Amino acid sequence: MCKGADGVPEYRNGNPGNSKDCKRLNLPDVVTVPGSRAGGASSGGKSVASTSPTSFPRVDSATQKSRDSERRTVLETELQTEEARLAGLRAEYNNGEPERQGGERNYQKYLDRVARLRDDITRSEANVASLRRELSGLKD
């Protein structure tokens, strides 16, 4: 251990050098203990599916069907809304040449709006695809 120029202790590995303010520390060796394995981790990598406890709440099939039906209805409504939004965005985009608006006398503002519309269309298309994928995964 050495003291630096500002009086802060410095710990160094190895020879402290010729510094007058250094002294060697004799510390005991560090002892390491291997950690224990989590329960069952040494079973050769075989995983066992855990069963739910008996106190876990169960839902009868009629209630589950009702929930599934409600979920399907919500997803279909969201899909219709998103498809309508996408149609509106595509109409406004007009194949990359939307009508100029009054506040867009500056050409850069027009280009910014075109880029925003393009991004909105891409996002909306991804939303529609996601909703369709989710609907296709539902049980009938």
Short mmCIF file of C-alpha atoms in Angstrom, two decimals:
data_model
loop_
_atom_site.label_atom_id
_atom_site.label_comp_id
_atom_site.label_asym_id
_atom_site.label_seq_id
_atom_site.Cartn_x
_atom_site.Cartn_y
_atom_site.Cartn_z
CA MET A 1 0.00 0.00 0.00
CA CYS A 2 1.32 3.42 -0.94
CA LYS A 3 0.15 6.92 -0.29
CA GLY A 4 -0.28 9.05 -3.38
CA ALA A 5 0.78 12.66 -3.74
CA ASP A 6 -2.62 13.83 -2.50
CA GLY A 7 -2.64 11.42 0.47
CA VAL A 8 -5.04 8.91 -1.09
CA PRO A 9 -4.05 5.28 -0.44
CA GLU A 10 -3.06 3.28 -3.52
CA TYR A 11 -3.00 -0.50 -3.63
CA ARG A 12 -0.55 -2.06 -6.05
CA ASN A 13 0.10 -5.56 -7.19
CA GLY A 14 3.75 -6.52 -6.92
CA ASN A 15 6.80 -4.53 -5.88
CA PRO A 16 5.92 -1.21 -4.21
CA GLY A 17 8.97 0.36 -5.82
CA ASN A 18 11.35 2.83 -4.23
CA SER A 19 8.64 5.07 -2.86
CA LYS A 20 9.17 6.09 0.77
CA ASP A 21 5.44 6.05 1.59
CA CYS A 22 4.90 2.40 0.59
CA LYS A 23 4.66 -0.62 2.84
CA ARG A 24 4.01 -4.23 1.97
CA LEU A 25 0.73 -5.77 3.20
CA ASN A 26 0.81 -9.41 4.25
CA LEU A 27 -2.72 -10.65 3.65
CA PRO A 28 -3.97 -14.21 4.05
CA ASP A 29 -4.61 -16.23 0.91
CA VAL A 30 -8.07 -15.98 -0.59
CA VAL A 31 -10.14 -19.11 -0.10
CA THR A 32 -12.74 -19.95 -2.73
CA VAL A 33 -15.65 -22.29 -2.21
CA PRO A 34 -17.42 -23.75 -5.25
CA GLY A 35 -21.09 -22.82 -5.42
CA SER A 36 -23.79 -25.41 -5.07
CA ARG A 37 -25.95 -26.36 -8.04
CA ALA A 38 -29.60 -25.44 -8.14
CA GLY A 39 -31.92 -28.30 -7.28
CA GLY A 40 -32.04 -30.86 -10.07
CA ALA A 41 -29.51 -29.13 -12.32
CA SER A 42 -27.17 -32.15 -12.16
CA SER A 43 -29.79 -34.53 -13.58
CA GLY A 44 -28.03 -34.63 -16.94
CA GLY A 45 -29.98 -31.78 -18.52
CA LYS A 46 -33.34 -33.52 -18.52
CA SER A 47 -36.13 -31.07 -17.90
CA VAL A 48 -39.32 -32.14 -16.25
CA ALA A 49 -42.53 -30.26 -16.97
CA SER A 50 -43.83 -28.81 -13.76
CA THR A 51 -47.43 -29.38 -12.85
CA SER A 52 -49.60 -26.59 -11.59
CA PRO A 53 -50.54 -26.69 -7.94
CA THR A 54 -54.00 -27.84 -6.97
CA SER A 55 -54.78 -24.37 -5.64
CA PHE A 56 -54.22 -22.85 -9.10
CA PRO A 57 -57.53 -21.43 -10.35
CA ARG A 58 -59.28 -23.42 -13.07
CA VAL A 59 -61.60 -21.99 -15.70
CA ASP A 60 -64.47 -24.06 -17.02
CA SER A 61 -64.72 -24.53 -20.78
CA ALA A 62 -67.79 -22.29 -21.25
CA THR A 63 -66.03 -19.36 -19.60
CA GLN A 64 -62.90 -19.95 -21.66
CA LYS A 65 -64.92 -20.11 -24.89
CA SER A 66 -66.60 -16.85 -23.93
CA ARG A 67 -63.22 -15.22 -23.33
CA ASP A 68 -61.86 -16.56 -26.62
CA SER A 69 -64.91 -15.25 -28.46
CA GLU A 70 -64.54 -11.83 -26.86
CA ARG A 71 -60.85 -11.77 -27.74
CA ARG A 72 -61.63 -12.66 -31.36
CA THR A 73 -64.22 -9.86 -31.50
CA VAL A 74 -61.76 -7.32 -30.11
CA LEU A 75 -59.03 -8.40 -32.55
CA GLU A 76 -61.42 -8.28 -35.52
CA THR A 77 -62.54 -4.78 -34.51
CA GLU A 78 -58.92 -3.65 -34.20
CA LEU A 79 -58.16 -5.20 -37.60
CA GLN A 80 -61.05 -3.35 -39.26
CA THR A 81 -59.98 -0.07 -37.66
CA GLU A 82 -56.36 -0.54 -38.72
CA GLU A 83 -57.34 -1.52 -42.28
CA ALA A 84 -59.50 1.63 -42.55
CA ARG A 85 -56.59 3.73 -41.26
CA LEU A 86 -54.25 2.09 -43.78
CA ALA A 87 -56.68 2.79 -46.64
CA GLY A 88 -56.88 6.45 -45.59
CA LEU A 89 -53.10 6.75 -45.40
CA ARG A 90 -52.67 5.16 -48.84
CA ALA A 91 -55.26 7.51 -50.32
CA GLU A 92 -53.49 10.53 -48.81
CA TYR A 93 -50.06 9.22 -49.91
CA ASN A 94 -51.29 9.00 -53.52
CA ASN A 95 -48.46 6.70 -54.70
CA GLY A 96 -45.76 8.95 -53.27
CA GLU A 97 -47.17 12.21 -54.62
CA PRO A 98 -49.65 13.55 -52.06
CA GLU A 99 -51.44 16.82 -52.68
CA ARG A 100 -49.62 19.83 -51.31
CA GLN A 101 -51.29 21.52 -48.38
CA GLY A 102 -51.47 25.27 -47.78
CA GLY A 103 -48.83 25.34 -45.06
CA GLU A 104 -46.29 23.52 -47.24
CA ARG A 105 -44.92 26.42 -49.27
CA ASN A 106 -41.50 25.20 -48.24
CA TYR A 107 -40.65 22.07 -50.26
CA GLN A 108 -38.85 20.49 -47.29
CA LYS A 109 -42.07 20.51 -45.25
CA TYR A 110 -43.76 18.65 -48.09
CA LEU A 111 -40.95 16.08 -48.20
CA ASP A 112 -41.14 15.65 -44.42
CA ARG A 113 -44.88 14.95 -44.67
CA VAL A 114 -44.30 12.44 -47.50
CA ALA A 115 -41.69 10.64 -45.37
CA ARG A 116 -44.03 10.66 -42.35
CA LEU A 117 -46.84 9.21 -44.48
CA ARG A 118 -44.52 6.50 -45.81
CA ASP A 119 -43.48 5.57 -42.26
CA ASP A 120 -47.10 5.57 -41.08
CA ILE A 121 -48.09 3.27 -43.96
CA THR A 122 -45.25 0.86 -43.16
CA ARG A 123 -46.23 0.81 -39.49
CA SER A 124 -49.90 0.32 -40.29
CA GLU A 125 -49.12 -2.55 -42.70
CA ALA A 126 -47.09 -4.23 -39.95
CA ASN A 127 -49.98 -3.78 -37.51
CA VAL A 128 -52.44 -5.35 -39.97
CA ALA A 129 -50.10 -8.30 -40.57
CA SER A 130 -49.64 -8.77 -36.82
CA LEU A 131 -53.39 -8.71 -36.15
CA ARG A 132 -54.04 -11.21 -38.96
CA ARG A 133 -51.32 -13.49 -37.61
CA GLU A 134 -52.82 -13.31 -34.13
CA LEU A 135 -56.31 -14.03 -35.47
CA SER A 136 -55.06 -17.01 -37.47
CA GLY A 137 -53.61 -18.52 -34.29
CA LEU A 138 -56.92 -18.49 -32.43
CA LYS A 139 -58.94 -21.67 -32.07
CA ASP A 140 -62.36 -21.72 -33.67
#
